[in-house]
Amino acid sequence: MKQVLHRAPWLATGSYAPDLPALISNGAVLMANGIIQAVGPWPSLREKTAQVVEHEGCVLTPGLVNCHTHLELAWLASEAANHPMPPDQGSMTAWIRELLEKRGINPPLAVIMAAGRSTLDRMRDSGTILVADIGNAPASAAIGADHSTRVLFLHEMLGRDNPGLVPAGLACTPHAPYSTDPELIRTLKERARSAGQLFSIHVAESADEVQFLKAGTGPMRAFLMERGAWTPSNPVPGKGAISYLDQLQVLDDHTLCVHCVHLDKAELDLLARRQAKVCLCPGSNRYLGVGRAPVMEFLKRGLLPGLGTDSLASNVSLSLWDEMRTLRADWPELDPAVVFAMATSGGSQALGQADVYGLLAPGRTARFLAVPLPEMLVDGEILSYLTTAGANLRPQWVEG
Ligand SMILES: [Zn+2]
């Protein structure tokens, strides 16, 4: 068995658990058969019979995990870049309206696929190893097939779509509590449960959504009526998004709640009790002006969220480095080690892939990143640099 020992001045392990330090100085990672065998300080591993590869001036990190995007919307990128911050802050419904109008253009499938594929290439080049990708068209599953970045594709359904028409084996997901028939939400959760698949749903993204779910009023009501997706004869849940999903009995440790911006304390407790997973999208939330997710409240309850970029229709970048930077700017009091863990191990846990991705730890993939650092950084500055440097970072893939 050929063993390779990768040595670097620092390892950022992706951990935020007591059994593995978040940062190891003068560290080494022992690889064999494409799997990490051991991780630790160099003196503890130097005796191993292995080829040594030096990564001078670098920090070694796990590949980053993006828990939520829509590659089939990548062709809308230039539009989003032209409007980085809409002036009508907080108008989620206005944004959806605009998105549907643009999607009505219906570009050729080849254009959608090519934009998705080159976007995925850029995500890989920025250091992303695993992505959960949501698409309305089953054909969009091909965008991420056979790519060096692993893509978990979820086919999104809404309204009263018929899951019976979906090819067996294709993982499905409901769009959101306000847009999807309760019976369809339940059916898709059952389908995911029996196949052992992840069940992901947009939840409590905007105040408009929660106002509609609780009271059946506001801009979301007007929008849904205009689309013929709701009439006053349909009841509304009369409660917040998480309470509603719990009533539908779809919250468990394989349910990924994406956004989670507008939750009350009882709903935060409920999420923690059900051990549901959380994905935060700080860049998209800022772009749409819907508010900041209560990240401190999740952490207080022992929930380590993952991070997602959402799509290029509501974000200017799909780089997790930028996402970490936005989160730190939103919450300066956050420990950089937690932010880095969210982009790595938090994400792999959220997607049910923690055995393979998200950590520099024994048993995980030997595909990882070497990130060059500016000179003169000391221990206390490494994680802070990684979580604030954004697009200035130039990670290199290493195949252990
Ligand atoms: Zn989304």
CSV table of C-alpha atoms and ligand atoms in Angstrom, one decimal:
chain,number,residue,atom,x,y,z
A,1,MET,CA,0.0,0.0,0.0
A,2,LYS,CA,1.6,3.3,-1.1
A,3,GLN,CA,1.4,5.9,1.6
A,4,VAL,CA,1.8,9.7,1.1
A,5,LEU,CA,2.4,12.1,3.9
A,6,HIS,CA,1.3,15.7,3.1
A,7,ARG,CA,3.0,18.2,5.4
A,8,ALA,CA,2.1,21.9,5.8
A,9,PRO,CA,2.6,24.7,8.3
A,10,TRP,CA,-1.2,24.6,9.1
A,11,LEU,CA,-4.1,22.2,8.8
A,12,ALA,CA,-7.6,23.7,9.1
A,13,THR,CA,-9.5,20.4,9.7
A,14,GLY,CA,-13.1,21.7,9.3
A,15,SER,CA,-13.9,20.4,12.8
A,16,TYR,CA,-15.9,22.2,15.4
A,17,ALA,CA,-16.0,19.2,17.8
A,18,PRO,CA,-13.9,18.5,20.9
A,19,ASP,CA,-12.3,15.3,19.4
A,20,LEU,CA,-10.4,17.1,16.6
A,21,PRO,CA,-8.8,20.6,16.8
A,22,ALA,CA,-10.0,23.1,14.3
A,23,LEU,CA,-6.4,24.1,13.6
A,24,ILE,CA,-3.2,22.1,13.8
A,25,SER,CA,0.2,23.9,13.3
A,26,ASN,CA,3.1,22.1,11.7
A,27,GLY,CA,0.7,19.3,10.7
A,28,ALA,CA,0.6,16.3,8.4
A,29,VAL,CA,-2.1,14.2,6.7
A,30,LEU,CA,-1.3,10.5,5.9
A,31,MET,CA,-3.0,9.2,2.8
A,32,ALA,CA,-3.4,5.7,1.2
A,33,ASN,CA,-5.9,4.3,-1.3
A,34,GLY,CA,-7.6,7.6,-1.7
A,35,ILE,CA,-8.5,7.8,2.0
A,36,ILE,CA,-7.1,9.8,4.9
A,37,GLN,CA,-5.4,7.4,7.3
A,38,ALA,CA,-4.2,9.7,10.0
A,39,VAL,CA,-4.0,13.4,10.8
A,40,GLY,CA,-1.9,15.2,13.4
A,41,PRO,CA,1.1,17.2,14.3
A,42,TRP,CA,4.2,16.4,12.0
A,43,PRO,CA,6.3,15.0,14.9
A,44,SER,CA,3.6,12.4,15.6
A,45,LEU,CA,3.5,11.2,12.0
A,46,ARG,CA,7.1,11.7,10.7
A,47,GLU,CA,8.2,8.1,11.5
A,48,LYS,CA,5.7,6.7,9.0
A,49,THR,CA,7.1,5.0,5.9
A,50,ALA,CA,5.7,7.3,3.3
A,51,GLN,CA,6.6,9.6,0.5
A,52,VAL,CA,6.5,13.2,1.9
A,53,VAL,CA,5.0,16.1,0.0
A,54,GLU,CA,5.7,19.5,1.4
A,55,HIS,CA,3.1,22.3,1.0
A,56,GLU,CA,5.2,25.3,2.1
A,57,GLY,CA,3.3,28.5,3.0
A,58,CYS,CA,-0.1,26.7,2.7
A,59,VAL,CA,-2.9,25.7,4.9
A,60,LEU,CA,-4.5,22.3,4.0
A,61,THR,CA,-8.3,22.1,4.3
A,62,PRO,CA,-11.1,19.8,3.3
A,63,GLY,CA,-13.0,20.6,0.1
A,64,LEU,CA,-15.9,23.0,0.7
A,65,VAL,CA,-19.6,21.9,0.7
A,66,ASN,CA,-22.4,23.9,-0.9
A,67,CYS,CA,-25.7,22.7,0.5
A,68,HIS,CA,-28.0,24.6,-1.8
A,69,THR,CA,-27.8,25.9,-5.4
A,70,HIS,CA,-29.8,25.7,-8.6
A,71,LEU,CA,-27.4,25.1,-11.5
A,72,GLU,CA,-30.2,25.3,-14.1
A,73,LEU,CA,-30.5,29.0,-13.3
A,74,ALA,CA,-26.9,29.8,-14.0
A,75,TRP,CA,-27.7,31.2,-17.4
A,76,LEU,CA,-29.4,34.2,-15.5
A,77,ALA,CA,-26.0,35.1,-14.0
A,78,SER,CA,-25.3,38.2,-16.0
A,79,GLU,CA,-28.7,39.6,-15.0
A,80,ALA,CA,-28.0,39.1,-11.3
A,81,ALA,CA,-24.6,40.6,-11.6
A,82,ASN,CA,-26.1,43.8,-13.1
A,83,HIS,CA,-28.4,44.2,-10.0
A,84,PRO,CA,-26.3,43.2,-7.0
A,85,MET,CA,-28.7,44.8,-4.5
A,86,PRO,CA,-32.2,45.5,-5.6
A,87,PRO,CA,-33.4,48.8,-4.4
A,88,ASP,CA,-36.8,47.4,-3.2
A,89,GLN,CA,-35.2,45.7,-0.2
A,90,GLY,CA,-37.2,42.9,1.3
A,91,SER,CA,-39.5,42.2,-1.7
A,92,MET,CA,-39.2,38.5,-2.1
A,93,THR,CA,-42.4,38.3,-4.2
A,94,ALA,CA,-41.1,41.0,-6.6
A,95,TRP,CA,-38.0,39.0,-7.1
A,96,ILE,CA,-39.9,35.7,-7.8
A,97,ARG,CA,-42.2,37.6,-10.2
A,98,GLU,CA,-39.1,38.9,-12.1
A,99,LEU,CA,-37.5,35.5,-12.1
A,100,LEU,CA,-40.5,33.8,-13.6
A,101,GLU,CA,-40.7,36.5,-16.2
A,102,LYS,CA,-37.0,35.9,-17.2
A,103,ARG,CA,-37.5,32.1,-17.1
A,104,GLY,CA,-40.4,32.6,-19.5
A,105,ILE,CA,-37.8,33.4,-22.2
A,106,ASN,CA,-37.0,29.6,-22.2
A,107,PRO,CA,-33.5,29.5,-23.7
A,108,PRO,CA,-32.5,26.3,-25.6
A,109,LEU,CA,-31.6,23.4,-23.3
A,110,ALA,CA,-28.0,23.5,-24.6
A,111,VAL,CA,-27.7,27.1,-23.3
A,112,ILE,CA,-29.0,26.1,-19.8
A,113,MET,CA,-26.7,23.1,-19.7
A,114,ALA,CA,-23.6,24.9,-20.9
A,115,ALA,CA,-24.1,27.7,-18.3
A,116,GLY,CA,-24.7,25.2,-15.5
A,117,ARG,CA,-21.7,23.2,-16.5
A,118,SER,CA,-19.2,26.1,-16.7
A,119,THR,CA,-20.6,27.5,-13.4
A,120,LEU,CA,-20.0,24.1,-11.8
A,121,ASP,CA,-16.4,24.2,-13.2
A,122,ARG,CA,-15.9,27.5,-11.5
A,123,MET,CA,-17.3,26.1,-8.2
A,124,ARG,CA,-14.7,23.3,-8.4
A,125,ASP,CA,-11.9,25.7,-9.2
A,126,SER,CA,-12.9,27.7,-6.1
A,127,GLY,CA,-12.6,24.6,-3.9
A,128,THR,CA,-16.1,23.1,-3.8
A,129,ILE,CA,-16.1,19.3,-3.5
A,130,LEU,CA,-19.8,18.6,-2.9
A,131,VAL,CA,-23.0,20.4,-4.0
A,132,ALA,CA,-26.8,19.9,-3.5
A,133,ASP,CA,-28.3,21.0,-6.7
A,134,ILE,CA,-32.1,21.7,-7.1
A,135,GLY,CA,-33.7,21.7,-10.5
A,136,ASN,CA,-37.3,21.9,-11.8
A,137,ALA,CA,-36.5,19.9,-15.0
A,138,PRO,CA,-35.4,16.3,-14.6
A,139,ALA,CA,-33.0,17.0,-17.5
A,140,SER,CA,-31.0,19.3,-15.3
A,141,ALA,CA,-29.7,16.2,-13.5
A,142,ALA,CA,-27.2,15.9,-16.4
A,143,ILE,CA,-25.5,19.2,-15.6
A,144,GLY,CA,-23.7,17.8,-12.6
A,145,ALA,CA,-23.4,14.2,-13.8
A,146,ASP,CA,-19.8,12.8,-14.0
A,147,HIS,CA,-18.1,15.9,-12.6
A,148,SER,CA,-15.1,16.0,-10.3
A,149,THR,CA,-17.3,18.0,-7.9
A,150,ARG,CA,-19.9,15.5,-6.5
A,151,VAL,CA,-23.4,16.8,-7.3
A,152,LEU,CA,-26.5,15.5,-5.4
A,153,PHE,CA,-29.4,16.4,-7.7
A,154,LEU,CA,-32.9,16.9,-6.3
A,155,HIS,CA,-35.8,17.3,-8.7
A,156,GLU,CA,-38.1,20.1,-7.3
A,157,MET,CA,-41.9,19.9,-7.4
A,158,LEU,CA,-44.6,22.3,-6.4
A,159,GLY,CA,-48.3,22.9,-6.4
A,160,ARG,CA,-50.1,19.7,-7.1
A,161,ASP,CA,-47.3,18.2,-9.3
A,162,ASN,CA,-47.6,14.4,-9.8
A,163,PRO,CA,-44.7,12.5,-8.3
A,164,GLY,CA,-45.9,9.4,-10.1
A,165,LEU,CA,-44.5,10.9,-13.3
A,166,VAL,CA,-40.9,11.2,-12.0
A,167,PRO,CA,-38.4,8.4,-13.0
A,168,ALA,CA,-37.8,6.0,-10.1
A,169,GLY,CA,-34.5,6.7,-8.3
A,170,LEU,CA,-34.6,10.4,-9.0
A,171,ALA,CA,-34.6,12.2,-5.6
A,172,CYS,CA,-37.4,14.8,-5.3
A,173,THR,CA,-37.9,17.9,-3.2
A,174,PRO,CA,-40.8,20.2,-2.6
A,175,HIS,CA,-40.2,23.9,-3.3
A,176,ALA,CA,-41.6,25.6,-0.2
A,177,PRO,CA,-44.4,25.4,2.3
A,178,TYR,CA,-46.3,28.2,0.6
A,179,SER,CA,-46.0,26.9,-2.9
A,180,THR,CA,-46.5,23.2,-2.5
A,181,ASP,CA,-49.7,21.3,-1.7
A,182,PRO,CA,-49.5,19.7,1.8
A,183,GLU,CA,-50.3,16.3,0.4
A,184,LEU,CA,-47.4,16.6,-2.1
A,185,ILE,CA,-45.0,17.6,0.7
A,186,ARG,CA,-46.0,14.5,2.7
A,187,THR,CA,-45.8,12.2,-0.3
A,188,LEU,CA,-42.3,13.5,-1.2
A,189,LYS,CA,-41.1,13.0,2.3
A,190,GLU,CA,-42.4,9.4,2.4
A,191,ARG,CA,-40.7,8.8,-1.0
A,192,ALA,CA,-37.4,10.2,0.3
A,193,ARG,CA,-37.7,8.2,3.6
A,194,SER,CA,-38.2,4.9,1.8
A,195,ALA,CA,-35.2,5.6,-0.5
A,196,GLY,CA,-33.0,6.9,2.3
A,197,GLN,CA,-32.7,10.2,0.4
A,198,LEU,CA,-32.2,13.7,1.6
A,199,PHE,CA,-35.4,15.8,1.8
A,200,SER,CA,-34.6,19.5,1.2
A,201,ILE,CA,-37.1,22.4,1.3
A,202,HIS,CA,-36.9,26.3,1.2
A,203,VAL,CA,-38.2,27.4,4.6
A,204,ALA,CA,-39.0,30.7,6.2
A,205,GLU,CA,-37.0,32.7,3.6
A,206,SER,CA,-38.9,35.9,3.8
A,207,ALA,CA,-41.3,37.8,6.0
A,208,ASP,CA,-43.8,37.7,3.1
A,209,GLU,CA,-43.9,33.9,3.3
A,210,VAL,CA,-44.4,33.7,7.1
A,211,GLN,CA,-47.1,36.4,6.9
A,212,PHE,CA,-49.0,34.3,4.3
A,213,LEU,CA,-48.6,31.0,6.2
A,214,LYS,CA,-49.8,32.6,9.5
A,215,ALA,CA,-52.5,34.9,8.3
A,216,GLY,CA,-53.1,34.4,4.6
A,217,THR,CA,-52.4,38.0,3.9
A,218,GLY,CA,-49.7,40.2,2.4
A,219,PRO,CA,-47.8,40.4,-0.9
A,220,MET,CA,-47.4,36.6,-1.1
A,221,ARG,CA,-51.2,36.1,-1.0
A,222,ALA,CA,-51.6,38.6,-3.9
A,223,PHE,CA,-48.8,36.8,-5.9
A,224,LEU,CA,-50.2,33.3,-5.4
A,225,MET,CA,-53.7,34.4,-6.3
A,226,GLU,CA,-52.4,36.1,-9.4
A,227,ARG,CA,-50.7,32.8,-10.4
A,228,GLY,CA,-53.8,30.8,-9.8
A,229,ALA,CA,-51.9,28.9,-7.1
A,230,TRP,CA,-54.2,29.8,-4.2
A,231,THR,CA,-57.7,30.9,-3.6
A,232,PRO,CA,-59.3,32.2,-0.4
A,233,SER,CA,-61.3,28.9,-0.2
A,234,ASN,CA,-57.9,27.1,0.5
A,235,PRO,CA,-57.1,27.2,4.2
A,236,VAL,CA,-53.7,28.6,5.4
A,237,PRO,CA,-51.8,26.7,8.1
A,238,GLY,CA,-52.2,29.6,10.6
A,239,LYS,CA,-48.6,29.0,11.9
A,240,GLY,CA,-45.0,29.6,11.0
A,241,ALA,CA,-43.1,27.5,8.4
A,242,ILE,CA,-41.3,25.1,10.7
A,243,SER,CA,-44.4,24.5,12.9
A,244,TYR,CA,-46.3,23.7,9.8
A,245,LEU,CA,-43.7,21.2,8.5
A,246,ASP,CA,-43.8,19.6,11.9
A,247,GLN,CA,-47.6,19.3,11.7
A,248,LEU,CA,-47.1,17.5,8.4
A,249,GLN,CA,-44.6,15.2,10.2
A,250,VAL,CA,-41.8,15.8,7.7
A,251,LEU,CA,-39.1,17.1,10.1
A,252,ASP,CA,-36.3,14.7,11.0
A,253,ASP,CA,-32.6,14.3,10.7
A,254,HIS,CA,-32.8,13.8,6.9
A,255,THR,CA,-34.7,17.0,6.4
A,256,LEU,CA,-32.7,20.0,5.3
A,257,CYS,CA,-34.4,23.3,6.0
A,258,VAL,CA,-32.9,25.9,3.6
A,259,HIS,CA,-32.8,29.6,4.6
A,260,CYS,CA,-34.5,29.6,8.0
A,261,VAL,CA,-34.4,33.4,8.3
A,262,HIS,CA,-37.8,34.0,10.0
A,263,LEU,CA,-38.3,31.6,12.9
A,264,ASP,CA,-39.6,32.2,16.4
A,265,LYS,CA,-38.0,30.7,19.5
A,266,ALA,CA,-40.4,27.8,19.7
A,267,GLU,CA,-39.6,26.9,16.1
A,268,LEU,CA,-35.9,27.0,16.8
A,269,ASP,CA,-36.4,24.6,19.7
A,270,LEU,CA,-38.5,22.4,17.5
A,271,LEU,CA,-35.8,22.2,14.8
A,272,ALA,CA,-33.3,21.2,17.5
A,273,ARG,CA,-35.6,18.6,19.0
A,274,ARG,CA,-36.3,17.0,15.6
A,275,GLN,CA,-32.5,17.2,14.8
A,276,ALA,CA,-33.4,18.6,11.5
A,277,LYS,CA,-30.6,20.0,9.3
A,278,VAL,CA,-30.2,23.7,8.5
A,279,CYS,CA,-28.7,25.4,5.5
A,280,LEU,CA,-28.0,29.2,5.6
A,281,CYS,CA,-27.6,31.3,2.5
A,282,PRO,CA,-26.3,34.6,3.7
A,283,GLY,CA,-25.3,35.9,0.3
A,284,SER,CA,-28.7,35.3,-1.3
A,285,ASN,CA,-30.5,36.6,1.8
A,286,ARG,CA,-28.5,39.8,1.6
A,287,TYR,CA,-29.1,40.1,-2.2
A,288,LEU,CA,-32.9,39.8,-1.7
A,289,GLY,CA,-32.9,41.9,1.4
A,290,VAL,CA,-34.9,39.4,3.4
A,291,GLY,CA,-33.0,39.6,6.6
A,292,ARG,CA,-30.3,37.6,8.5
A,293,ALA,CA,-30.8,34.1,9.7
A,294,PRO,CA,-30.5,33.8,13.5
A,295,VAL,CA,-27.2,31.9,13.4
A,296,MET,CA,-26.4,32.4,17.1
A,297,GLU,CA,-29.7,30.8,18.1
A,298,PHE,CA,-28.9,27.7,16.0
A,299,LEU,CA,-25.5,27.4,17.6
A,300,LYS,CA,-26.9,27.9,21.1
A,301,ARG,CA,-29.1,24.9,20.5
A,302,GLY,CA,-26.3,22.7,19.3
A,303,LEU,CA,-27.2,22.9,15.6
A,304,LEU,CA,-24.2,23.5,13.2
A,305,PRO,CA,-25.8,24.8,10.0
A,306,GLY,CA,-24.3,24.2,6.5
A,307,LEU,CA,-23.9,27.0,4.0
A,308,GLY,CA,-25.4,27.3,0.6
A,309,THR,CA,-25.0,29.9,-2.1
A,310,ASP,CA,-28.5,29.6,-3.7
A,311,SER,CA,-28.4,30.4,-7.5
A,312,LEU,CA,-26.8,33.0,-9.6
A,313,ALA,CA,-30.3,34.5,-10.0
A,314,SER,CA,-30.0,35.7,-6.3
A,315,ASN,CA,-26.3,35.9,-5.7
A,316,VAL,CA,-23.3,37.3,-7.5
A,317,SER,CA,-20.9,34.4,-6.7
A,318,LEU,CA,-21.2,30.7,-6.0
A,319,SER,CA,-18.0,30.6,-4.0
A,320,LEU,CA,-18.2,29.4,-0.4
A,321,TRP,CA,-15.3,31.7,0.5
A,322,ASP,CA,-17.5,34.7,-0.4
A,323,GLU,CA,-20.3,33.1,1.6
A,324,MET,CA,-18.1,32.8,4.7
A,325,ARG,CA,-17.0,36.4,4.3
A,326,THR,CA,-20.6,37.6,4.0
A,327,LEU,CA,-21.6,35.6,7.1
A,328,ARG,CA,-18.7,37.1,9.1
A,329,ALA,CA,-19.7,40.6,8.0
A,330,ASP,CA,-23.3,39.9,9.1
A,331,TRP,CA,-22.2,38.5,12.5
A,332,PRO,CA,-18.8,39.9,13.5
A,333,GLU,CA,-19.1,38.1,16.9
A,334,LEU,CA,-19.0,34.7,15.2
A,335,ASP,CA,-16.0,32.5,16.0
A,336,PRO,CA,-14.1,32.0,12.6
A,337,ALA,CA,-13.7,28.3,13.5
A,338,VAL,CA,-17.5,27.9,13.5
A,339,VAL,CA,-17.8,29.7,10.2
A,340,PHE,CA,-15.2,27.5,8.6
A,341,ALA,CA,-16.8,24.4,10.0
A,342,MET,CA,-20.2,25.5,8.6
A,343,ALA,CA,-18.6,25.5,5.0
A,344,THR,CA,-17.1,22.1,5.5
A,345,SER,CA,-18.3,19.6,8.2
A,346,GLY,CA,-21.6,21.4,8.9
A,347,GLY,CA,-22.3,21.1,5.2
A,348,SER,CA,-21.4,17.4,4.9
A,349,GLN,CA,-23.5,16.6,7.9
A,350,ALA,CA,-26.4,18.6,6.5
A,351,LEU,CA,-26.3,16.5,3.3
A,352,GLY,CA,-25.8,13.2,5.1
A,353,GLN,CA,-22.3,12.8,3.6
A,354,ALA,CA,-20.1,13.3,6.7
A,355,ASP,CA,-18.5,9.9,6.3
A,356,VAL,CA,-16.7,11.1,3.1
A,357,TYR,CA,-16.6,14.9,3.1
A,358,GLY,CA,-16.1,17.9,5.3
A,359,LEU,CA,-13.2,17.0,7.5
A,360,LEU,CA,-9.4,16.3,7.4
A,361,ALA,CA,-9.9,13.2,9.5
A,362,PRO,CA,-9.3,9.5,9.1
A,363,GLY,CA,-11.7,7.7,6.7
A,364,ARG,CA,-12.5,10.9,4.7
A,365,THR,CA,-11.6,11.4,1.0
A,366,ALA,CA,-8.0,12.1,0.2
A,367,ARG,CA,-9.0,14.9,-2.2
A,368,PHE,CA,-8.4,18.1,-0.4
A,369,LEU,CA,-7.2,21.7,-0.8
A,370,ALA,CA,-3.9,23.5,-0.3
A,371,VAL,CA,-4.5,27.2,0.1
A,372,PRO,CA,-1.5,29.5,-0.2
A,373,LEU,CA,-1.3,32.1,2.7
A,374,PRO,CA,0.1,35.5,2.8
A,375,GLU,CA,3.4,35.6,4.7
A,376,MET,CA,3.6,36.4,8.4
A,377,LEU,CA,0.2,35.1,9.4
A,378,VAL,CA,0.3,33.6,12.9
A,379,ASP,CA,-1.9,30.8,14.3
A,380,GLY,CA,-4.7,33.0,15.6
A,381,GLU,CA,-5.1,34.6,12.2
A,382,ILE,CA,-5.4,31.6,9.9
A,383,LEU,CA,-9.1,30.8,10.3
A,384,SER,CA,-9.9,34.5,10.3
A,385,TYR,CA,-8.1,34.9,7.0
A,386,LEU,CA,-9.8,31.9,5.4
A,387,THR,CA,-13.2,33.2,6.4
A,388,THR,CA,-12.7,36.8,5.2
A,389,ALA,CA,-10.4,36.7,2.2
A,390,GLY,CA,-13.2,35.7,-0.3
A,391,ALA,CA,-12.2,35.8,-3.9
A,392,ASN,CA,-8.6,36.6,-3.0
A,393,LEU,CA,-8.0,32.9,-2.1
A,394,ARG,CA,-6.4,30.7,-4.7
A,395,PRO,CA,-6.9,27.1,-3.5
A,396,GLN,CA,-5.2,24.2,-5.3
A,397,TRP,CA,-6.7,20.7,-5.4
A,398,VAL,CA,-4.5,17.9,-4.1
A,399,GLU,CA,-5.3,14.3,-4.8
A,400,GLY,CA,-3.8,12.4,-1.9
B,1,ZN,ZN,-33.1,28.0,-3.6
